[in-house]
GROMACS .gro file of C-alpha atoms in nm:
model
  289
    1UNK     CA    1  -0.942   1.722   4.630
    2UNK     CA    2  -1.168   1.502   4.414
    3UNK     CA    3  -1.001   1.186   4.539
    4UNK     CA    4  -1.022   1.304   4.901
    5UNK     CA    5  -1.388   1.392   4.861
    6UNK     CA    6  -1.511   1.069   4.710
    7UNK     CA    7  -1.245   0.806   4.772
    8UNK     CA    8  -1.022   0.617   4.534
    9UNK     CA    9  -1.286   0.558   4.267
   10UNK     CA   10  -1.464   0.875   4.160
   11UNK     CA   11  -1.688   0.815   3.863
   12UNK     CA   12  -1.802   1.159   3.756
   13UNK     CA   13  -2.110   1.370   3.793
   14UNK     CA   14  -2.405   1.534   3.628
   15UNK     CA   15  -2.539   1.852   3.783
   16UNK     CA   16  -2.802   2.121   3.739
   17UNK     CA   17  -2.646   2.462   3.786
   18UNK     CA   18  -2.350   2.348   3.991
   19UNK     CA   19  -2.097   2.075   4.062
   20UNK     CA   20  -2.164   1.707   4.118
   21UNK     CA   21  -1.955   1.401   4.190
   22UNK     CA   22  -1.997   1.025   4.201
   23UNK     CA   23  -1.800   0.789   4.408
   24UNK     CA   24  -1.765   0.429   4.518
   25UNK     CA   25  -1.535   0.265   4.768
   26UNK     CA   26  -1.204   0.096   4.682
   27UNK     CA   27  -1.357  -0.252   4.672
   28UNK     CA   28  -1.672  -0.154   4.485
   29UNK     CA   29  -1.664  -0.160   4.105
   30UNK     CA   30  -1.922   0.088   3.988
   31UNK     CA   31  -1.933   0.334   3.703
   32UNK     CA   32  -2.110   0.655   3.617
   33UNK     CA   33  -2.290   0.786   3.311
   34UNK     CA   34  -2.371   1.117   3.153
   35UNK     CA   35  -2.741   1.197   3.163
   36UNK     CA   36  -2.764   1.229   2.784
   37UNK     CA   37  -2.636   0.875   2.729
   38UNK     CA   38  -2.858   0.679   2.965
   39UNK     CA   39  -3.013   0.459   2.698
   40UNK     CA   40  -2.829   0.238   2.454
   41UNK     CA   41  -2.934   0.187   2.092
   42UNK     CA   42  -3.203  -0.066   2.167
   43UNK     CA   43  -3.350   0.124   2.460
   44UNK     CA   44  -3.189  -0.078   2.738
   45UNK     CA   45  -3.030   0.107   3.027
   46UNK     CA   46  -2.656   0.154   3.000
   47UNK     CA   47  -2.448   0.062   3.300
   48UNK     CA   48  -2.684  -0.215   3.411
   49UNK     CA   49  -2.557  -0.567   3.479
   50UNK     CA   50  -2.790  -0.837   3.347
   51UNK     CA   51  -2.805  -1.208   3.425
   52UNK     CA   52  -3.020  -1.495   3.295
   53UNK     CA   53  -3.282  -1.615   3.543
   54UNK     CA   54  -3.451  -1.948   3.452
   55UNK     CA   55  -3.819  -1.972   3.532
   56UNK     CA   56  -4.130  -2.169   3.436
   57UNK     CA   57  -4.392  -2.010   3.216
   58UNK     CA   58  -4.768  -2.041   3.241
   59UNK     CA   59  -4.768  -2.343   3.010
   60UNK     CA   60  -4.496  -2.515   3.208
   61UNK     CA   61  -4.228  -2.443   2.947
   62UNK     CA   62  -3.888  -2.325   3.063
   63UNK     CA   63  -3.821  -1.958   3.009
   64UNK     CA   64  -3.516  -1.736   3.049
   65UNK     CA   65  -3.570  -1.382   3.177
   66UNK     CA   66  -3.311  -1.107   3.180
   67UNK     CA   67  -3.296  -0.944   3.523
   68UNK     CA   68  -3.121  -0.616   3.604
   69UNK     CA   69  -2.908  -0.607   3.916
   70UNK     CA   70  -2.851  -0.298   4.128
   71UNK     CA   71  -2.496  -0.167   4.176
   72UNK     CA   72  -2.325  -0.204   4.511
   73UNK     CA   73  -2.287   0.127   4.690
   74UNK     CA   74  -2.129   0.240   5.013
   75UNK     CA   75  -2.410   0.303   5.262
   76UNK     CA   76  -2.490   0.666   5.339
   77UNK     CA   77  -2.770   0.828   5.534
   78UNK     CA   78  -2.940   1.164   5.488
   79UNK     CA   79  -2.738   1.430   5.668
   80UNK     CA   80  -2.398   1.266   5.613
   81UNK     CA   81  -2.130   1.527   5.538
   82UNK     CA   82  -1.821   1.464   5.322
   83UNK     CA   83  -1.583   1.756   5.265
   84UNK     CA   84  -1.865   2.004   5.349
   85UNK     CA   85  -2.109   1.834   5.106
   86UNK     CA   86  -2.423   1.719   5.286
   87UNK     CA   87  -2.638   1.434   5.155
   88UNK     CA   88  -2.991   1.571   5.120
   89UNK     CA   89  -3.165   1.304   4.912
   90UNK     CA   90  -3.105   0.946   4.799
   91UNK     CA   91  -3.310   0.731   4.567
   92UNK     CA   92  -3.268   0.409   4.370
   93UNK     CA   93  -3.379   0.448   4.007
   94UNK     CA   94  -3.500   0.100   3.911
   95UNK     CA   95  -3.534   0.177   3.540
   96UNK     CA   96  -3.157   0.231   3.517
   97UNK     CA   97  -3.048   0.016   3.813
   98UNK     CA   98  -2.873   0.325   3.949
   99UNK     CA   99  -2.834   0.484   4.290
  100UNK     CA  100  -2.889   0.859   4.276
  101UNK     CA  101  -2.763   1.087   4.552
  102UNK     CA  102  -2.812   1.461   4.579
  103UNK     CA  103  -2.553   1.652   4.782
  104UNK     CA  104  -2.539   2.019   4.876
  105UNK     CA  105  -2.234   2.219   4.974
  106UNK     CA  106  -2.294   2.370   5.318
  107UNK     CA  107  -2.112   2.697   5.252
  108UNK     CA  108  -2.188   2.779   4.887
  109UNK     CA  109  -2.512   2.590   4.830
  110UNK     CA  110  -2.367   2.415   4.526
  111UNK     CA  111  -2.578   2.113   4.433
  112UNK     CA  112  -2.407   1.788   4.345
  113UNK     CA  113  -2.582   1.490   4.184
  114UNK     CA  114  -2.406   1.154   4.186
  115UNK     CA  115  -2.522   0.849   3.993
  116UNK     CA  116  -2.379   0.508   4.086
  117UNK     CA  117  -2.422   0.215   3.849
  118UNK     CA  118  -2.230  -0.052   3.660
  119UNK     CA  119  -2.141   0.147   3.348
  120UNK     CA  120  -1.776   0.099   3.250
  121UNK     CA  121  -1.747   0.472   3.173
  122UNK     CA  122  -1.632   0.710   3.442
  123UNK     CA  123  -1.811   1.033   3.361
  124UNK     CA  124  -1.791   1.393   3.481
  125UNK     CA  125  -1.976   1.708   3.388
  126UNK     CA  126  -1.969   2.058   3.531
  127UNK     CA  127  -2.266   2.281   3.453
  128UNK     CA  128  -2.314   2.657   3.502
  129UNK     CA  129  -2.624   2.872   3.480
  130UNK     CA  130  -2.547   3.116   3.196
  131UNK     CA  131  -2.870   3.296   3.094
  132UNK     CA  132  -2.781   3.578   2.849
  133UNK     CA  133  -2.949   3.919   2.836
  134UNK     CA  134  -2.887   3.978   2.464
  135UNK     CA  135  -2.781   3.798   2.145
  136UNK     CA  136  -2.410   3.891   2.151
  137UNK     CA  137  -2.333   3.523   2.220
  138UNK     CA  138  -2.136   3.581   2.538
  139UNK     CA  139  -2.202   3.234   2.691
  140UNK     CA  140  -2.113   3.061   2.363
  141UNK     CA  141  -1.794   3.261   2.316
  142UNK     CA  142  -1.706   3.198   2.680
  143UNK     CA  143  -1.755   2.824   2.631
  144UNK     CA  144  -1.491   2.834   2.357
  145UNK     CA  145  -1.259   3.075   2.538
  146UNK     CA  146  -1.217   2.888   2.866
  147UNK     CA  147  -1.076   2.595   2.669
  148UNK     CA  148  -0.796   2.813   2.530
  149UNK     CA  149  -0.558   2.771   2.822
  150UNK     CA  150  -0.580   2.811   3.199
  151UNK     CA  151  -0.370   2.898   3.503
  152UNK     CA  152  -0.244   2.541   3.551
  153UNK     CA  153  -0.234   2.451   3.181
  154UNK     CA  154  -0.108   2.763   2.996
  155UNK     CA  155  -0.106   2.614   2.647
  156UNK     CA  156  -0.280   2.756   2.343
  157UNK     CA  157  -0.536   2.481   2.290
  158UNK     CA  158  -0.551   2.221   2.572
  159UNK     CA  159  -0.878   2.090   2.428
  160UNK     CA  160  -0.702   1.994   2.103
  161UNK     CA  161  -0.412   1.836   2.294
  162UNK     CA  162  -0.657   1.626   2.497
  163UNK     CA  163  -0.826   1.500   2.182
  164UNK     CA  164  -0.489   1.391   2.042
  165UNK     CA  165  -0.348   1.223   2.353
  166UNK     CA  166  -0.639   1.122   2.578
  167UNK     CA  167  -0.819   0.787   2.597
  168UNK     CA  168  -1.147   0.971   2.642
  169UNK     CA  169  -1.477   0.825   2.530
  170UNK     CA  170  -1.641   1.168   2.531
  171UNK     CA  171  -1.500   1.520   2.541
  172UNK     CA  172  -1.697   1.829   2.452
  173UNK     CA  173  -1.882   2.141   2.572
  174UNK     CA  174  -2.235   2.267   2.504
  175UNK     CA  175  -2.410   2.603   2.525
  176UNK     CA  176  -2.782   2.588   2.595
  177UNK     CA  177  -3.028   2.880   2.613
  178UNK     CA  178  -2.980   2.905   2.991
  179UNK     CA  179  -2.679   2.688   3.087
  180UNK     CA  180  -2.337   2.572   2.972
  181UNK     CA  181  -2.215   2.214   3.021
  182UNK     CA  182  -1.860   2.075   3.011
  183UNK     CA  183  -1.872   1.690   3.008
  184UNK     CA  184  -1.586   1.438   2.988
  185UNK     CA  185  -1.573   1.059   3.007
  186UNK     CA  186  -1.312   0.784   2.998
  187UNK     CA  187  -1.287   0.415   3.083
  188UNK     CA  188  -0.929   0.465   3.202
  189UNK     CA  189  -0.917   0.589   3.560
  190UNK     CA  190  -0.593   0.790   3.537
  191UNK     CA  191  -0.701   0.945   3.208
  192UNK     CA  192  -1.035   1.031   3.364
  193UNK     CA  193  -0.876   1.219   3.654
  194UNK     CA  194  -0.652   1.405   3.409
  195UNK     CA  195  -0.954   1.515   3.205
  196UNK     CA  196  -1.136   1.631   3.517
  197UNK     CA  197  -0.834   1.829   3.633
  198UNK     CA  198  -0.791   2.005   3.299
  199UNK     CA  199  -1.159   2.093   3.265
  200UNK     CA  200  -1.198   2.214   3.622
  201UNK     CA  201  -0.898   2.445   3.591
  202UNK     CA  202  -1.023   2.566   3.251
  203UNK     CA  203  -1.368   2.672   3.367
  204UNK     CA  204  -1.262   2.815   3.703
  205UNK     CA  205  -0.925   2.972   3.613
  206UNK     CA  206  -0.918   3.047   3.238
  207UNK     CA  207  -0.629   3.249   3.098
  208UNK     CA  208  -0.855   3.485   2.906
  209UNK     CA  209  -0.732   3.811   2.754
  210UNK     CA  210  -0.879   4.059   2.505
  211UNK     CA  211  -0.699   3.859   2.236
  212UNK     CA  212  -0.903   3.554   2.336
  213UNK     CA  213  -1.223   3.746   2.265
  214UNK     CA  214  -1.085   3.861   1.932
  215UNK     CA  215  -0.995   3.506   1.834
  216UNK     CA  216  -1.307   3.328   1.953
  217UNK     CA  217  -1.558   3.613   1.924
  218UNK     CA  218  -1.495   3.879   1.663
  219UNK     CA  219  -1.219   4.084   1.502
  220UNK     CA  220  -1.159   4.274   1.179
  221UNK     CA  221  -0.948   4.142   0.895
  222UNK     CA  222  -0.812   4.314   0.584
  223UNK     CA  223  -0.667   4.076   0.329
  224UNK     CA  224  -0.576   4.343   0.078
  225UNK     CA  225  -0.501   4.713   0.121
  226UNK     CA  226  -0.758   4.791  -0.146
  227UNK     CA  227  -1.000   4.528  -0.024
  228UNK     CA  228  -1.299   4.543   0.208
  229UNK     CA  229  -1.269   4.509   0.585
  230UNK     CA  230  -1.441   4.190   0.704
  231UNK     CA  231  -1.544   4.052   1.043
  232UNK     CA  232  -1.406   3.714   1.146
  233UNK     CA  233  -1.403   3.501   1.461
  234UNK     CA  234  -1.452   3.135   1.552
  235UNK     CA  235  -1.800   3.177   1.699
  236UNK     CA  236  -1.892   3.453   1.455
  237UNK     CA  237  -1.816   3.227   1.159
  238UNK     CA  238  -1.990   2.932   1.324
  239UNK     CA  239  -2.310   3.129   1.376
  240UNK     CA  240  -2.302   3.269   1.022
  241UNK     CA  241  -2.316   2.910   0.907
  242UNK     CA  242  -2.595   2.829   1.151
  243UNK     CA  243  -2.805   3.120   1.026
  244UNK     CA  244  -2.777   2.998   0.668
  245UNK     CA  245  -3.026   2.728   0.767
  246UNK     CA  246  -3.386   2.853   0.707
  247UNK     CA  247  -3.523   2.621   0.976
  248UNK     CA  248  -3.283   2.770   1.230
  249UNK     CA  249  -3.400   3.122   1.142
  250UNK     CA  250  -3.766   3.020   1.165
  251UNK     CA  251  -3.706   2.859   1.506
  252UNK     CA  252  -3.544   3.179   1.632
  253UNK     CA  253  -3.831   3.398   1.517
  254UNK     CA  254  -4.079   3.159   1.678
  255UNK     CA  255  -3.891   3.165   2.006
  256UNK     CA  256  -3.869   3.544   2.004
  257UNK     CA  257  -4.244   3.565   1.951
  258UNK     CA  258  -4.322   3.324   2.235
  259UNK     CA  259  -4.064   3.459   2.485
  260UNK     CA  260  -4.016   3.828   2.396
  261UNK     CA  261  -3.913   3.950   2.742
  262UNK     CA  262  -3.701   3.669   2.892
  263UNK     CA  263  -3.373   3.492   2.822
  264UNK     CA  264  -3.533   3.238   2.585
  265UNK     CA  265  -3.618   3.521   2.349
  266UNK     CA  266  -3.250   3.593   2.272
  267UNK     CA  267  -2.987   3.381   2.097
  268UNK     CA  268  -2.742   3.236   2.351
  269UNK     CA  269  -2.519   3.113   2.069
  270UNK     CA  270  -2.490   3.464   1.932
  271UNK     CA  271  -2.645   3.634   1.630
  272UNK     CA  272  -2.393   3.747   1.364
  273UNK     CA  273  -2.569   4.081   1.369
  274UNK     CA  274  -2.502   4.131   1.742
  275UNK     CA  275  -2.176   3.946   1.813
  276UNK     CA  276  -1.956   4.244   1.706
  277UNK     CA  277  -2.124   4.454   1.978
  278UNK     CA  278  -1.972   4.242   2.257
  279UNK     CA  279  -1.700   4.431   2.446
  280UNK     CA  280  -1.416   4.291   2.656
  281UNK     CA  281  -1.564   4.445   2.972
  282UNK     CA  282  -1.898   4.273   2.912
  283UNK     CA  283  -1.728   3.946   2.829
  284UNK     CA  284  -1.499   3.943   3.135
  285UNK     CA  285  -1.780   4.060   3.361
  286UNK     CA  286  -2.002   3.771   3.251
  287UNK     CA  287  -1.737   3.518   3.357
  288UNK     CA  288  -1.667   3.698   3.685
  289UNK     CA  289  -2.033   3.673   3.781
   0.00000   0.00000   0.00000
């Protein structure tokens, strides 16, 4: 479907609260970038082609200036529709020598932001709005859980298998206070499409069960019959470590004081105090919504 939607060279997407794709025609060599990696170490725009342009300075001395060139893009006009995605806005961003296009799905309203430039990376990211109502960490646990196998890829840890076998240049997932992002990137086209396929199936058709919540969220363990029952879980243990940082605790208290009645006043990553309160029904219901 991705190839049909955006041709033979689909270079990824960055989106706000929905899906997004980037595309160039078969004869056009363009690349995409993830929004968080726009600038290189020295502040120059990534994905920009530069060439030396000789000129004469004020004193008559020869100078060489570095000039950014814009990427070639297939012409589109506002209102064009491709696979039910309608182009609603287009703009050239001179600072990054990139063509930005905003698409909107006619039936679902899903927004899709494509960025076309000369970066060698083909990049993709799917983003969901996931504002939590409490500090049980449901979006964070869900971020982990969807990468534990899916309908098309029913293996225990596809994320780990991708890390071992893929040519990816970036592969991760992030939980923010109000959204969750799943980005991938690769310079190899076939590898890129494989990564996109695995991630899309993971987030839309995860093979989650109550055991997934126990593994990634919380469960009880008893190492010795005379010992003490303890709570364990991937996210639970991760957040226990996070809350051992005094600055993290101070930041949480500050945020609670500033935003006491909205989503930014709770911990989207999950508080160790509250994570054990998360039930399977709440967890599954959050994903279904």
